[in-house]
Amino acid sequence: MKLYSYWRSSSAWRVRIALSWKGIPHGTVPVHLVRDGGQQHSESYREANPQELVPALADDGRVFGQSLAILEYLEETHPDPPFLPPDFAGRAVVRQMALAVACDVQPLQNSRVLNYLRDPLGLADGPVAEWVRHWIGLGLRSLEELARRHGDGTNYLHSNSLSMADLCLAPQMYNARRYHLDLRPYPALVAIDAHLMTLPAFSTTRPEAQPDAE
Ligand SMILES: N[C@@H](CCC(=O)N[C@@H](CS)C(=O)NCC(=O)O)C(=O)O
């Protein structure tokens, strides 16, 4: 298996955690999202992922994009240890929380969106950062409530075991800190994130631990 990744990509980090958690041997191909005008736009990478986004995962002669599709693929091909609960309702809740981050928060802070706000729309860096904080804050507010309803409020988002939702939470919290969002309104998420970062699958795959980190 080969993961196309960028050290600071929160979507790629989800997959790095999954590969580590499941102990799946793999290589990593760094794709620099800024250098050379963005290597995600190169012809060779477009061949791997026509969406020109990281991550992408190559396995067995095929390449997949979209981190959540990749996570589901890894879960189905390597079910042990699982990151989806055994019951249908539990799975739906975990997917609800993962998608709340992956569909409704992360896309609004992706670099191509922020670049478009700057040019051609003419927003300065201050308002752009404000935009990011606004959307992350809104997403975390609902996630905090969901964590209280479905989790233990201290270790995991759902029930008392690791799930795909946690794989989305930690990278999102990292980005919230990067943009200096006040995290005091989200004590359950802060506690869960702190616990997750004690797990080797999270700590060893964090952005700063990547070979392409700057
Ligand atoms: N929904 C996609 C999002 C992927 C995504 O937005 N990747 C970002 C990095 S986190 C990227 O490649 N950005 C490059 C760009 O904006 O040009 C997924 O979950 O894989």
PDB file of C-alpha atoms and ligand atoms in Angstrom:
ATOM      1  CA  MET A   1       0.000   0.000   0.000  1.00  0.00           C
ATOM      2  CA  LYS A   2       1.112   3.527  -0.732  1.00  0.00           C
ATOM      3  CA  LEU A   3      -0.331   6.656   0.848  1.00  0.00           C
ATOM      4  CA  TYR A   4      -0.099  10.013  -0.907  1.00  0.00           C
ATOM      5  CA  SER A   5       0.091  12.439   1.967  1.00  0.00           C
ATOM      6  CA  TYR A   6       1.047  15.945   3.035  1.00  0.00           C
ATOM      7  CA  TRP A   7       2.281  16.456   6.603  1.00  0.00           C
ATOM      8  CA  ARG A   8      -0.193  19.226   7.407  1.00  0.00           C
ATOM      9  CA  SER A   9      -3.233  17.704   5.694  1.00  0.00           C
ATOM     10  CA  SER A  10      -5.887  16.838   8.260  1.00  0.00           C
ATOM     11  CA  SER A  11      -7.609  14.513   5.776  1.00  0.00           C
ATOM     12  CA  ALA A  12      -4.373  12.595   5.166  1.00  0.00           C
ATOM     13  CA  TRP A  13      -3.774  12.413   8.917  1.00  0.00           C
ATOM     14  CA  ARG A  14      -7.068  10.510   9.339  1.00  0.00           C
ATOM     15  CA  VAL A  15      -5.714   7.812   7.029  1.00  0.00           C
ATOM     16  CA  ARG A  16      -2.269   7.801   8.669  1.00  0.00           C
ATOM     17  CA  ILE A  17      -3.968   7.090  12.009  1.00  0.00           C
ATOM     18  CA  ALA A  18      -6.048   4.282  10.481  1.00  0.00           C
ATOM     19  CA  LEU A  19      -3.014   2.611   8.878  1.00  0.00           C
ATOM     20  CA  SER A  20      -1.094   2.836  12.138  1.00  0.00           C
ATOM     21  CA  TRP A  21      -4.033   1.694  14.320  1.00  0.00           C
ATOM     22  CA  LYS A  22      -4.553  -1.365  12.133  1.00  0.00           C
ATOM     23  CA  GLY A  23      -0.811  -2.018  11.769  1.00  0.00           C
ATOM     24  CA  ILE A  24      -0.944  -2.018   7.960  1.00  0.00           C
ATOM     25  CA  PRO A  25       2.484  -1.856   6.298  1.00  0.00           C
ATOM     26  CA  HIS A  26       2.662   0.927   3.725  1.00  0.00           C
ATOM     27  CA  GLY A  27       4.891   3.478   2.074  1.00  0.00           C
ATOM     28  CA  THR A  28       4.272   7.219   1.967  1.00  0.00           C
ATOM     29  CA  VAL A  29       4.582   9.514  -1.037  1.00  0.00           C
ATOM     30  CA  PRO A  30       4.749  13.170   0.027  1.00  0.00           C
ATOM     31  CA  VAL A  31       2.727  15.570  -2.118  1.00  0.00           C
ATOM     32  CA  HIS A  32       3.681  19.153  -1.300  1.00  0.00           C
ATOM     33  CA  LEU A  33       0.520  21.253  -1.445  1.00  0.00           C
ATOM     34  CA  VAL A  34       2.371  24.570  -1.843  1.00  0.00           C
ATOM     35  CA  ARG A  35       5.687  23.869  -3.580  1.00  0.00           C
ATOM     36  CA  ASP A  36       5.829  24.026  -7.415  1.00  0.00           C
ATOM     37  CA  GLY A  37       2.433  25.711  -7.459  1.00  0.00           C
ATOM     38  CA  GLY A  38       1.018  22.734  -5.562  1.00  0.00           C
ATOM     39  CA  GLN A  39       2.198  19.247  -6.498  1.00  0.00           C
ATOM     40  CA  GLN A  40      -1.406  18.025  -6.181  1.00  0.00           C
ATOM     41  CA  HIS A  41      -1.976  19.731  -9.541  1.00  0.00           C
ATOM     42  CA  SER A  42       0.858  17.897 -11.315  1.00  0.00           C
ATOM     43  CA  GLU A  43      -0.020  15.614 -14.181  1.00  0.00           C
ATOM     44  CA  SER A  44       1.355  12.569 -12.394  1.00  0.00           C
ATOM     45  CA  TYR A  45      -0.691  13.188  -9.249  1.00  0.00           C
ATOM     46  CA  ARG A  46      -3.847  13.963 -11.230  1.00  0.00           C
ATOM     47  CA  GLU A  47      -3.439  10.473 -12.626  1.00  0.00           C
ATOM     48  CA  ALA A  48      -3.646   9.153  -9.030  1.00  0.00           C
ATOM     49  CA  ASN A  49      -6.439  11.459  -7.892  1.00  0.00           C
ATOM     50  CA  PRO A  50      -8.348  13.518 -10.485  1.00  0.00           C
ATOM     51  CA  GLN A  51      -9.702  15.660  -7.606  1.00  0.00           C
ATOM     52  CA  GLU A  52      -6.170  17.009  -7.045  1.00  0.00           C
ATOM     53  CA  LEU A  53      -6.518  16.583  -3.276  1.00  0.00           C
ATOM     54  CA  VAL A  54      -4.656  14.463  -0.751  1.00  0.00           C
ATOM     55  CA  PRO A  55      -4.942  11.826   0.516  1.00  0.00           C
ATOM     56  CA  ALA A  56      -4.996   9.049  -2.036  1.00  0.00           C
ATOM     57  CA  LEU A  57      -4.272   5.419  -1.320  1.00  0.00           C
ATOM     58  CA  ALA A  58      -2.789   3.001  -3.845  1.00  0.00           C
ATOM     59  CA  ASP A  59      -3.426  -0.678  -3.240  1.00  0.00           C
ATOM     60  CA  ASP A  60      -3.297  -3.676  -5.491  1.00  0.00           C
ATOM     61  CA  GLY A  61      -3.047  -1.663  -8.707  1.00  0.00           C
ATOM     62  CA  ARG A  62      -5.901   0.719  -7.825  1.00  0.00           C
ATOM     63  CA  VAL A  63      -5.886   4.208  -6.358  1.00  0.00           C
ATOM     64  CA  PHE A  64      -8.620   5.688  -4.164  1.00  0.00           C
ATOM     65  CA  GLY A  65      -9.262   9.254  -3.066  1.00  0.00           C
ATOM     66  CA  GLN A  66     -11.538  10.684  -0.343  1.00  0.00           C
ATOM     67  CA  SER A  67     -10.295   9.903   3.145  1.00  0.00           C
ATOM     68  CA  LEU A  68     -13.590   8.485   4.429  1.00  0.00           C
ATOM     69  CA  ALA A  69     -13.896   6.140   1.453  1.00  0.00           C
ATOM     70  CA  ILE A  70     -10.313   5.069   2.182  1.00  0.00           C
ATOM     71  CA  LEU A  71     -11.121   4.527   5.876  1.00  0.00           C
ATOM     72  CA  GLU A  72     -14.117   2.362   4.968  1.00  0.00           C
ATOM     73  CA  TYR A  73     -11.927   0.405   2.527  1.00  0.00           C
ATOM     74  CA  LEU A  74      -9.330  -0.209   5.233  1.00  0.00           C
ATOM     75  CA  GLU A  75     -12.035  -1.236   7.692  1.00  0.00           C
ATOM     76  CA  GLU A  76     -13.468  -3.747   5.220  1.00  0.00           C
ATOM     77  CA  THR A  77     -10.140  -5.171   4.078  1.00  0.00           C
ATOM     78  CA  HIS A  78      -8.520  -5.141   7.543  1.00  0.00           C
ATOM     79  CA  PRO A  79     -11.386  -5.487  10.037  1.00  0.00           C
ATOM     80  CA  ASP A  80      -9.134  -6.081  13.040  1.00  0.00           C
ATOM     81  CA  PRO A  81      -8.902  -3.959  15.156  1.00  0.00           C
ATOM     82  CA  PRO A  82     -12.150  -2.284  14.082  1.00  0.00           C
ATOM     83  CA  PHE A  83     -12.988   1.406  14.169  1.00  0.00           C
ATOM     84  CA  LEU A  84     -16.669   0.936  13.449  1.00  0.00           C
ATOM     85  CA  PRO A  85     -18.926  -0.474  16.183  1.00  0.00           C
ATOM     86  CA  PRO A  86     -20.684  -3.815  15.585  1.00  0.00           C
ATOM     87  CA  ASP A  87     -24.276  -2.502  15.695  1.00  0.00           C
ATOM     88  CA  PHE A  88     -25.967  -0.646  12.829  1.00  0.00           C
ATOM     89  CA  ALA A  89     -27.147   2.259  14.997  1.00  0.00           C
ATOM     90  CA  GLY A  90     -23.667   2.712  16.475  1.00  0.00           C
ATOM     91  CA  ARG A  91     -22.188   2.757  12.975  1.00  0.00           C
ATOM     92  CA  ALA A  92     -24.666   5.389  11.861  1.00  0.00           C
ATOM     93  CA  VAL A  93     -23.767   7.623  14.823  1.00  0.00           C
ATOM     94  CA  VAL A  94     -20.026   7.216  14.216  1.00  0.00           C
ATOM     95  CA  ARG A  95     -20.486   8.052  10.527  1.00  0.00           C
ATOM     96  CA  GLN A  96     -22.653  11.035  11.483  1.00  0.00           C
ATOM     97  CA  MET A  97     -19.835  12.451  13.631  1.00  0.00           C
ATOM     98  CA  ALA A  98     -17.102  11.668  11.094  1.00  0.00           C
ATOM     99  CA  LEU A  99     -19.103  13.279   8.284  1.00  0.00           C
ATOM    100  CA  ALA A 100     -19.892  16.323  10.431  1.00  0.00           C
ATOM    101  CA  VAL A 101     -16.154  17.027  10.339  1.00  0.00           C
ATOM    102  CA  ALA A 102     -15.303  15.732   6.886  1.00  0.00           C
ATOM    103  CA  CYS A 103     -18.260  17.267   4.986  1.00  0.00           C
ATOM    104  CA  ASP A 104     -19.253  20.325   6.971  1.00  0.00           C
ATOM    105  CA  VAL A 105     -16.084  21.667   8.603  1.00  0.00           C
ATOM    106  CA  GLN A 106     -12.844  20.643   6.885  1.00  0.00           C
ATOM    107  CA  PRO A 107     -13.914  21.643   3.334  1.00  0.00           C
ATOM    108  CA  LEU A 108     -14.493  25.226   4.506  1.00  0.00           C
ATOM    109  CA  GLN A 109     -10.905  25.551   5.691  1.00  0.00           C
ATOM    110  CA  ASN A 110      -9.221  23.745   2.822  1.00  0.00           C
ATOM    111  CA  SER A 111      -6.424  25.752   1.216  1.00  0.00           C
ATOM    112  CA  ARG A 112      -8.081  26.098  -2.200  1.00  0.00           C
ATOM    113  CA  VAL A 113     -11.183  27.575  -0.543  1.00  0.00           C
ATOM    114  CA  LEU A 114      -9.112  29.987   1.560  1.00  0.00           C
ATOM    115  CA  ASN A 115      -7.043  30.941  -1.497  1.00  0.00           C
ATOM    116  CA  TYR A 116     -10.249  31.758  -3.380  1.00  0.00           C
ATOM    117  CA  LEU A 117     -11.420  33.984  -0.539  1.00  0.00           C
ATOM    118  CA  ARG A 118      -8.122  35.877  -0.823  1.00  0.00           C
ATOM    119  CA  ASP A 119      -8.040  35.961  -4.605  1.00  0.00           C
ATOM    120  CA  PRO A 120     -10.283  36.756  -6.463  1.00  0.00           C
ATOM    121  CA  LEU A 121     -12.628  37.698  -3.595  1.00  0.00           C
ATOM    122  CA  GLY A 122     -10.103  40.025  -1.979  1.00  0.00           C
ATOM    123  CA  LEU A 123     -10.348  39.006   1.700  1.00  0.00           C
ATOM    124  CA  ALA A 124      -7.307  39.826   3.861  1.00  0.00           C
ATOM    125  CA  ASP A 125      -5.657  37.205   6.101  1.00  0.00           C
ATOM    126  CA  GLY A 126      -7.518  38.451   9.215  1.00  0.00           C
ATOM    127  CA  PRO A 127     -11.040  37.896   7.851  1.00  0.00           C
ATOM    128  CA  VAL A 128      -9.950  34.613   6.278  1.00  0.00           C
ATOM    129  CA  ALA A 129      -8.799  33.352   9.702  1.00  0.00           C
ATOM    130  CA  GLU A 130     -12.084  34.607  11.157  1.00  0.00           C
ATOM    131  CA  TRP A 131     -13.958  32.600   8.501  1.00  0.00           C
ATOM    132  CA  VAL A 132     -12.040  29.459   9.469  1.00  0.00           C
ATOM    133  CA  ARG A 133     -12.695  29.956  13.201  1.00  0.00           C
ATOM    134  CA  HIS A 134     -16.384  30.564  12.551  1.00  0.00           C
ATOM    135  CA  TRP A 135     -16.939  27.311  10.673  1.00  0.00           C
ATOM    136  CA  ILE A 136     -14.749  25.178  12.918  1.00  0.00           C
ATOM    137  CA  GLY A 137     -16.501  26.608  15.985  1.00  0.00           C
ATOM    138  CA  LEU A 138     -19.932  25.826  14.575  1.00  0.00           C
ATOM    139  CA  GLY A 139     -18.872  22.258  13.787  1.00  0.00           C
ATOM    140  CA  LEU A 140     -17.284  21.698  17.192  1.00  0.00           C
ATOM    141  CA  ARG A 141     -20.373  23.005  18.965  1.00  0.00           C
ATOM    142  CA  SER A 142     -22.524  20.245  17.495  1.00  0.00           C
ATOM    143  CA  LEU A 143     -19.802  17.653  17.948  1.00  0.00           C
ATOM    144  CA  GLU A 144     -19.500  18.566  21.635  1.00  0.00           C
ATOM    145  CA  GLU A 145     -23.217  17.872  22.062  1.00  0.00           C
ATOM    146  CA  LEU A 146     -22.966  14.599  20.130  1.00  0.00           C
ATOM    147  CA  ALA A 147     -19.981  13.557  22.255  1.00  0.00           C
ATOM    148  CA  ARG A 148     -22.051  14.118  25.396  1.00  0.00           C
ATOM    149  CA  ARG A 149     -24.949  12.103  23.992  1.00  0.00           C
ATOM    150  CA  HIS A 150     -23.009   9.188  22.578  1.00  0.00           C
ATOM    151  CA  GLY A 151     -19.598   9.055  24.228  1.00  0.00           C
ATOM    152  CA  ASP A 152     -18.013   8.770  27.635  1.00  0.00           C
ATOM    153  CA  GLY A 153     -17.065  12.470  27.452  1.00  0.00           C
ATOM    154  CA  THR A 154     -13.408  11.836  28.285  1.00  0.00           C
ATOM    155  CA  ASN A 155     -11.793   9.183  26.098  1.00  0.00           C
ATOM    156  CA  TYR A 156     -13.741   8.612  22.895  1.00  0.00           C
ATOM    157  CA  LEU A 157     -16.441  10.327  20.846  1.00  0.00           C
ATOM    158  CA  HIS A 158     -18.571   7.204  20.642  1.00  0.00           C
ATOM    159  CA  SER A 159     -19.108   4.741  23.482  1.00  0.00           C
ATOM    160  CA  ASN A 160     -15.900   3.562  25.124  1.00  0.00           C
ATOM    161  CA  SER A 161     -13.782   2.529  22.160  1.00  0.00           C
ATOM    162  CA  LEU A 162     -11.928   4.092  19.267  1.00  0.00           C
ATOM    163  CA  SER A 163     -14.004   4.871  16.184  1.00  0.00           C
ATOM    164  CA  MET A 164     -13.714   6.533  12.806  1.00  0.00           C
ATOM    165  CA  ALA A 165     -15.156   9.661  14.421  1.00  0.00           C
ATOM    166  CA  ASP A 166     -12.066   9.949  16.659  1.00  0.00           C
ATOM    167  CA  LEU A 167      -9.863   9.675  13.564  1.00  0.00           C
ATOM    168  CA  CYS A 168     -11.572  12.804  12.274  1.00  0.00           C
ATOM    169  CA  LEU A 169     -11.624  14.657  15.595  1.00  0.00           C
ATOM    170  CA  ALA A 170      -7.905  14.831  16.442  1.00  0.00           C
ATOM    171  CA  PRO A 171      -6.803  16.381  13.117  1.00  0.00           C
ATOM    172  CA  GLN A 172      -9.692  18.859  13.332  1.00  0.00           C
ATOM    173  CA  MET A 173      -8.659  19.901  16.852  1.00  0.00           C
ATOM    174  CA  TYR A 174      -5.109  20.382  15.588  1.00  0.00           C
ATOM    175  CA  ASN A 175      -6.424  22.770  12.953  1.00  0.00           C
ATOM    176  CA  ALA A 176      -8.611  24.581  15.476  1.00  0.00           C
ATOM    177  CA  ARG A 177      -5.464  25.295  17.516  1.00  0.00           C
ATOM    178  CA  ARG A 178      -3.559  26.311  14.410  1.00  0.00           C
ATOM    179  CA  TYR A 179      -6.164  29.035  13.885  1.00  0.00           C
ATOM    180  CA  HIS A 180      -6.218  29.975  17.594  1.00  0.00           C
ATOM    181  CA  LEU A 181      -9.847  29.036  18.159  1.00  0.00           C
ATOM    182  CA  ASP A 182     -10.896  29.356  21.812  1.00  0.00           C
ATOM    183  CA  LEU A 183     -11.539  25.725  22.783  1.00  0.00           C
ATOM    184  CA  ARG A 184     -12.954  26.416  26.257  1.00  0.00           C
ATOM    185  CA  PRO A 185     -16.585  25.925  25.088  1.00  0.00           C
ATOM    186  CA  TYR A 186     -15.734  22.334  24.074  1.00  0.00           C
ATOM    187  CA  PRO A 187     -14.424  20.597  27.235  1.00  0.00           C
ATOM    188  CA  ALA A 188     -15.477  17.086  26.188  1.00  0.00           C
ATOM    189  CA  LEU A 189     -13.707  17.424  22.838  1.00  0.00           C
ATOM    190  CA  VAL A 190     -10.577  18.803  24.503  1.00  0.00           C
ATOM    191  CA  ALA A 191     -10.531  15.875  26.951  1.00  0.00           C
ATOM    192  CA  ILE A 192     -11.116  13.286  24.221  1.00  0.00           C
ATOM    193  CA  ASP A 193      -8.458  14.835  21.995  1.00  0.00           C
ATOM    194  CA  ALA A 194      -5.954  14.835  24.874  1.00  0.00           C
ATOM    195  CA  HIS A 195      -6.633  11.147  25.457  1.00  0.00           C
ATOM    196  CA  LEU A 196      -6.391  10.282  21.757  1.00  0.00           C
ATOM    197  CA  MET A 197      -3.012  11.982  21.517  1.00  0.00           C
ATOM    198  CA  THR A 198      -1.657   9.573  24.171  1.00  0.00           C
ATOM    199  CA  LEU A 199      -2.299   6.688  21.742  1.00  0.00           C
ATOM    200  CA  PRO A 200       0.694   5.831  19.519  1.00  0.00           C
ATOM    201  CA  ALA A 201      -1.518   5.621  16.390  1.00  0.00           C
ATOM    202  CA  PHE A 202      -2.247   9.327  16.867  1.00  0.00           C
ATOM    203  CA  SER A 203       1.007  10.644  18.315  1.00  0.00           C
ATOM    204  CA  THR A 204       3.345   8.934  15.842  1.00  0.00           C
ATOM    205  CA  THR A 205       1.309  10.095  12.848  1.00  0.00           C
ATOM    206  CA  ARG A 206       0.920  13.744  13.899  1.00  0.00           C
ATOM    207  CA  PRO A 207       1.961  16.376  11.356  1.00  0.00           C
ATOM    208  CA  GLU A 208       5.257  17.315  13.024  1.00  0.00           C
ATOM    209  CA  ALA A 209       6.360  13.656  13.082  1.00  0.00           C
ATOM    210  CA  GLN A 210       6.104  13.343   9.301  1.00  0.00           C
ATOM    211  CA  PRO A 211       9.287  13.106   7.220  1.00  0.00           C
ATOM    212  CA  ASP A 212       8.046  15.948   4.979  1.00  0.00           C
ATOM    213  CA  ALA A 213       7.237  18.256   7.943  1.00  0.00           C
ATOM    214  CA  GLU A 214       8.718  21.745   7.750  1.00  0.00           C
TER     215      GLU A 214
HETATM  216  N1  LIG B   1     -13.026  15.350   1.296  1.00  0.00           N
HETATM  217  C1  LIG B   1     -11.631  15.146   1.012  1.00  0.00           C
HETATM  218  C2  LIG B   1     -10.890  16.402   1.348  1.00  0.00           C
HETATM  219  C3  LIG B   1      -9.449  16.340   0.921  1.00  0.00           C
HETATM  220  C4  LIG B   1      -8.771  17.697   1.084  1.00  0.00           C
HETATM  221  O1  LIG B   1      -9.417  18.739   1.207  1.00  0.00           O
HETATM  222  N2  LIG B   1      -7.423  17.676   1.083  1.00  0.00           N
HETATM  223  C5  LIG B   1      -6.682  18.894   1.232  1.00  0.00           C
HETATM  224  C6  LIG B   1      -5.676  18.766   2.356  1.00  0.00           C
HETATM  225  S1  LIG B   1      -6.489  18.457   3.898  1.00  0.00           S
HETATM  226  C7  LIG B   1      -5.955  19.197  -0.060  1.00  0.00           C
HETATM  227  O2  LIG B   1      -5.475  18.322  -0.732  1.00  0.00           O
HETATM  228  N3  LIG B   1      -5.884  20.488  -0.432  1.00  0.00           N
HETATM  229  C8  LIG B   1      -5.213  20.910  -1.627  1.00  0.00           C
HETATM  230  C9  LIG B   1      -5.850  22.114  -2.253  1.00  0.00           C
HETATM  231  O3  LIG B   1      -6.707  22.741  -1.638  1.00  0.00           O
HETATM  232  O4  LIG B   1      -5.432  22.439  -3.364  1.00  0.00           O
HETATM  233  C10 LIG B   1     -11.102  13.961   1.827  1.00  0.00           C
HETATM  234  O5  LIG B   1     -11.658  13.684   2.888  1.00  0.00           O
HETATM  235  O6  LIG B   1     -10.165  13.285   1.373  1.00  0.00           O
END
